[in-house]
Each structure stands twice: as structure tokens, then as C-alpha cells.
Amino acid sequence: QAQLVESGGGLVQAGGSLRLSCAASGRTFSRYAMGWFRQAPGKEREIVAAISWNTGNTYYGDFVKGRFTISRDNAMNTVYLQMNSLKPEDTAVYYCAAAGRLSLEIHRYQYWGQGTQVTVSS
């Protein structure tokens, strides 16, 4: 059974950094595009970053503005999201997800993790 498990969330002060990890199991996710999404209370889920299966292409939401970096280690079946210069408005539950191909559309992602909470204090 395919499973994605996020970790690395927590409480951090504004300007700080966090590194999220998403460990995949149950399938060979090395051929899947991977994405990070987030959802804040009362808001729709939005894409944060996505990466193609071979790391050749990446995408970032406009609000990232160079602060976050997505990467993956296919040998470890793990995708990462390095988040720097965090702001209070980055507070949300962060999810990783897998899709058959790189996409900006949420509905293209077939597999989802349970999410990890990121809270940025001012």
C-alpha cells in the first residue's frame, strides 16, 4: 500500500528555518512527480512547490519568492522542502503528494500524506 509520511514540522519564530521531509513507501515513487502543498485554517489548499521525477524541473508558488527549496533523493524515496525566512503567514499544515507527472493542479496528485503542522510565531 502506497504511503507518504511527512515529518519536520514544528514551531519556529519568524525568520527561522525548517526542513520538511516526506518518506515514501509501498510504491516506486522515484518515477512520480512530487509536490508540497499547504492549507491554512479557513483557506484552500495551495501548491507550495513541485519537482519532476528526475529533478530536472521544479515549480514554486509565487509566495515562496526564493525562500523555499524542494529536492528529492530517489534512492531514499524521500522528498524535502527546505524553508528559510519563514513568516507568520506560512503557518499551515504542509502535505506532500505524488503525481504521475509534474503538475500544478491539485487533482492530478494521486497519493497524499497526512500532513505536518508548521507554525511560525511573530
PDB file of C-alpha atoms in Angstrom:
ATOM      1  CA  GLN A   1       0.000   0.000   0.000  1.00  0.00           C
ATOM      2  CA  ALA A   2       1.377   3.374  -1.028  1.00  0.00           C
ATOM      3  CA  GLN A   3       2.180   5.643   1.878  1.00  0.00           C
ATOM      4  CA  LEU A   4       3.636   9.112   2.276  1.00  0.00           C
ATOM      5  CA  VAL A   5       4.721  10.280   5.720  1.00  0.00           C
ATOM      6  CA  GLU A   6       5.717  13.871   6.400  1.00  0.00           C
ATOM      7  CA  SER A   7       7.953  14.994   9.242  1.00  0.00           C
ATOM      8  CA  GLY A   8       9.919  18.029  10.325  1.00  0.00           C
ATOM      9  CA  GLY A   9       7.125  20.433  11.125  1.00  0.00           C
ATOM     10  CA  GLY A  10       7.000  22.404  14.326  1.00  0.00           C
ATOM     11  CA  LEU A  11       7.006  25.836  15.918  1.00  0.00           C
ATOM     12  CA  VAL A  12       9.560  28.373  14.746  1.00  0.00           C
ATOM     13  CA  GLN A  13       9.998  32.110  15.108  1.00  0.00           C
ATOM     14  CA  ALA A  14       9.639  34.417  12.142  1.00  0.00           C
ATOM     15  CA  GLY A  15      12.842  34.470  10.132  1.00  0.00           C
ATOM     16  CA  GLY A  16      13.708  30.914  11.138  1.00  0.00           C
ATOM     17  CA  SER A  17      14.036  27.757   9.075  1.00  0.00           C
ATOM     18  CA  LEU A  18      12.540  24.304   8.936  1.00  0.00           C
ATOM     19  CA  ARG A  19      13.255  21.302   6.764  1.00  0.00           C
ATOM     20  CA  LEU A  20      10.313  19.078   5.960  1.00  0.00           C
ATOM     21  CA  SER A  21      10.788  15.502   4.835  1.00  0.00           C
ATOM     22  CA  CYS A  22       8.389  13.153   3.103  1.00  0.00           C
ATOM     23  CA  ALA A  23       9.211   9.458   3.175  1.00  0.00           C
ATOM     24  CA  ALA A  24       7.500   7.308   0.552  1.00  0.00           C
ATOM     25  CA  SER A  25       6.882   3.601   0.752  1.00  0.00           C
ATOM     26  CA  GLY A  26       4.796   0.918  -0.843  1.00  0.00           C
ATOM     27  CA  ARG A  27       5.470   2.023  -4.396  1.00  0.00           C
ATOM     28  CA  THR A  28       8.403   3.099  -6.509  1.00  0.00           C
ATOM     29  CA  PHE A  29       7.913   6.835  -6.168  1.00  0.00           C
ATOM     30  CA  SER A  30      11.141   7.590  -7.999  1.00  0.00           C
ATOM     31  CA  ARG A  31       9.091   7.810 -11.208  1.00  0.00           C
ATOM     32  CA  TYR A  32       6.482  10.119  -9.727  1.00  0.00           C
ATOM     33  CA  ALA A  33       6.495  13.878  -9.615  1.00  0.00           C
ATOM     34  CA  MET A  34       6.279  15.065  -6.025  1.00  0.00           C
ATOM     35  CA  GLY A  35       4.697  18.154  -4.614  1.00  0.00           C
ATOM     36  CA  TRP A  36       4.370  20.041  -1.363  1.00  0.00           C
ATOM     37  CA  PHE A  37       1.078  21.726  -0.593  1.00  0.00           C
ATOM     38  CA  ARG A  38      -0.209  23.659   2.373  1.00  0.00           C
ATOM     39  CA  GLN A  39      -3.529  24.532   3.888  1.00  0.00           C
ATOM     40  CA  ALA A  40      -4.123  27.210   6.462  1.00  0.00           C
ATOM     41  CA  PRO A  41      -7.315  27.344   8.558  1.00  0.00           C
ATOM     42  CA  GLY A  42     -10.199  28.657   6.515  1.00  0.00           C
ATOM     43  CA  LYS A  43      -8.190  28.677   3.290  1.00  0.00           C
ATOM     44  CA  GLU A  44      -7.966  26.400   0.293  1.00  0.00           C
ATOM     45  CA  ARG A  45      -5.090  24.012  -0.142  1.00  0.00           C
ATOM     46  CA  GLU A  46      -2.408  25.549  -2.347  1.00  0.00           C
ATOM     47  CA  ILE A  47       0.699  24.321  -4.045  1.00  0.00           C
ATOM     48  CA  VAL A  48       3.996  25.291  -2.450  1.00  0.00           C
ATOM     49  CA  ALA A  49       6.491  23.503  -4.681  1.00  0.00           C
ATOM     50  CA  ALA A  50       6.744  20.566  -7.041  1.00  0.00           C
ATOM     51  CA  ILE A  51       9.565  18.577  -8.574  1.00  0.00           C
ATOM     52  CA  SER A  52       9.699  16.204 -11.514  1.00  0.00           C
ATOM     53  CA  TRP A  53      10.751  12.599 -11.027  1.00  0.00           C
ATOM     54  CA  ASN A  54      14.254  13.228 -12.382  1.00  0.00           C
ATOM     55  CA  THR A  55      14.647  16.612 -10.563  1.00  0.00           C
ATOM     56  CA  GLY A  56      15.004  18.329 -13.920  1.00  0.00           C
ATOM     57  CA  ASN A  57      12.057  20.632 -13.369  1.00  0.00           C
ATOM     58  CA  THR A  58      10.810  22.431 -10.300  1.00  0.00           C
ATOM     59  CA  TYR A  59       7.965  24.815  -9.617  1.00  0.00           C
ATOM     60  CA  TYR A  60       7.313  27.191  -6.734  1.00  0.00           C
ATOM     61  CA  GLY A  61       4.274  29.116  -5.683  1.00  0.00           C
ATOM     62  CA  ASP A  62       4.585  32.874  -6.146  1.00  0.00           C
ATOM     63  CA  PHE A  63       4.584  33.468  -2.410  1.00  0.00           C
ATOM     64  CA  VAL A  64       7.787  31.412  -1.981  1.00  0.00           C
ATOM     65  CA  LYS A  65       9.949  34.141  -3.557  1.00  0.00           C
ATOM     66  CA  GLY A  66      13.212  32.240  -3.270  1.00  0.00           C
ATOM     67  CA  ARG A  67      12.740  31.248   0.381  1.00  0.00           C
ATOM     68  CA  PHE A  68      11.971  27.540  -0.102  1.00  0.00           C
ATOM     69  CA  THR A  69      13.792  24.771  -1.953  1.00  0.00           C
ATOM     70  CA  ILE A  70      12.330  21.434  -2.965  1.00  0.00           C
ATOM     71  CA  SER A  71      14.612  18.472  -3.538  1.00  0.00           C
ATOM     72  CA  ARG A  72      14.422  14.716  -3.642  1.00  0.00           C
ATOM     73  CA  ASP A  73      16.573  11.674  -3.077  1.00  0.00           C
ATOM     74  CA  ASN A  74      15.142   8.881  -5.205  1.00  0.00           C
ATOM     75  CA  ALA A  75      17.481   6.293  -3.689  1.00  0.00           C
ATOM     76  CA  MET A  76      15.954   7.097  -0.297  1.00  0.00           C
ATOM     77  CA  ASN A  77      12.409   7.576  -1.631  1.00  0.00           C
ATOM     78  CA  THR A  78      12.337  10.918   0.150  1.00  0.00           C
ATOM     79  CA  VAL A  79      11.438  14.451  -0.880  1.00  0.00           C
ATOM     80  CA  TYR A  80      12.428  17.529   1.105  1.00  0.00           C
ATOM     81  CA  LEU A  81      11.263  21.089   1.493  1.00  0.00           C
ATOM     82  CA  GLN A  82      13.827  23.469   2.952  1.00  0.00           C
ATOM     83  CA  MET A  83      12.038  26.553   4.215  1.00  0.00           C
ATOM     84  CA  ASN A  84      14.016  29.658   5.137  1.00  0.00           C
ATOM     85  CA  SER A  85      12.998  33.171   6.187  1.00  0.00           C
ATOM     86  CA  LEU A  86       9.683  31.850   7.456  1.00  0.00           C
ATOM     87  CA  LYS A  87       6.839  34.276   8.007  1.00  0.00           C
ATOM     88  CA  PRO A  88       3.742  34.012  10.205  1.00  0.00           C
ATOM     89  CA  GLU A  89       1.656  33.707   7.040  1.00  0.00           C
ATOM     90  CA  ASP A  90       3.482  30.461   6.255  1.00  0.00           C
ATOM     91  CA  THR A  91       1.633  28.857   9.167  1.00  0.00           C
ATOM     92  CA  ALA A  92      -0.314  25.887   7.795  1.00  0.00           C
ATOM     93  CA  VAL A  93      -0.484  22.131   7.572  1.00  0.00           C
ATOM     94  CA  TYR A  94       2.002  21.033   4.939  1.00  0.00           C
ATOM     95  CA  TYR A  95       1.287  17.962   2.828  1.00  0.00           C
ATOM     96  CA  CYS A  96       3.377  16.033   0.369  1.00  0.00           C
ATOM     97  CA  ALA A  97       1.781  14.309  -2.592  1.00  0.00           C
ATOM     98  CA  ALA A  98       2.710  12.250  -5.639  1.00  0.00           C
ATOM     99  CA  ALA A  99       1.514  12.549  -9.228  1.00  0.00           C
ATOM    100  CA  GLY A 100       2.166  10.650 -12.418  1.00  0.00           C
ATOM    101  CA  ARG A 101       3.657  13.774 -13.946  1.00  0.00           C
ATOM    102  CA  LEU A 102       4.663  17.240 -12.826  1.00  0.00           C
ATOM    103  CA  SER A 103       1.542  19.301 -12.381  1.00  0.00           C
ATOM    104  CA  LEU A 104       0.363  22.446 -10.664  1.00  0.00           C
ATOM    105  CA  GLU A 105      -3.142  21.057 -10.337  1.00  0.00           C
ATOM    106  CA  ILE A 106      -4.044  19.525  -7.007  1.00  0.00           C
ATOM    107  CA  HIS A 107      -6.408  16.963  -8.501  1.00  0.00           C
ATOM    108  CA  ARG A 108      -3.525  15.425 -10.501  1.00  0.00           C
ATOM    109  CA  TYR A 109      -1.896  14.210  -7.297  1.00  0.00           C
ATOM    110  CA  GLN A 110      -2.941  10.669  -6.515  1.00  0.00           C
ATOM    111  CA  TYR A 111      -1.233   9.957  -3.220  1.00  0.00           C
ATOM    112  CA  TRP A 112      -1.205  12.191  -0.158  1.00  0.00           C
ATOM    113  CA  GLY A 113       0.416  12.194   3.230  1.00  0.00           C
ATOM    114  CA  GLN A 114      -1.356  13.085   6.458  1.00  0.00           C
ATOM    115  CA  GLY A 115       0.371  16.439   6.793  1.00  0.00           C
ATOM    116  CA  THR A 116       2.681  18.113   9.272  1.00  0.00           C
ATOM    117  CA  GLN A 117       1.898  21.330  11.132  1.00  0.00           C
ATOM    118  CA  VAL A 118       4.144  24.333  10.653  1.00  0.00           C
ATOM    119  CA  THR A 119       3.574  27.268  12.976  1.00  0.00           C
ATOM    120  CA  VAL A 120       5.538  30.486  12.625  1.00  0.00           C
ATOM    121  CA  SER A 121       5.329  32.907  15.510  1.00  0.00           C
ATOM    122  CA  SER A 122       5.816  36.644  15.112  1.00  0.00           C
TER     123      SER A 122
END
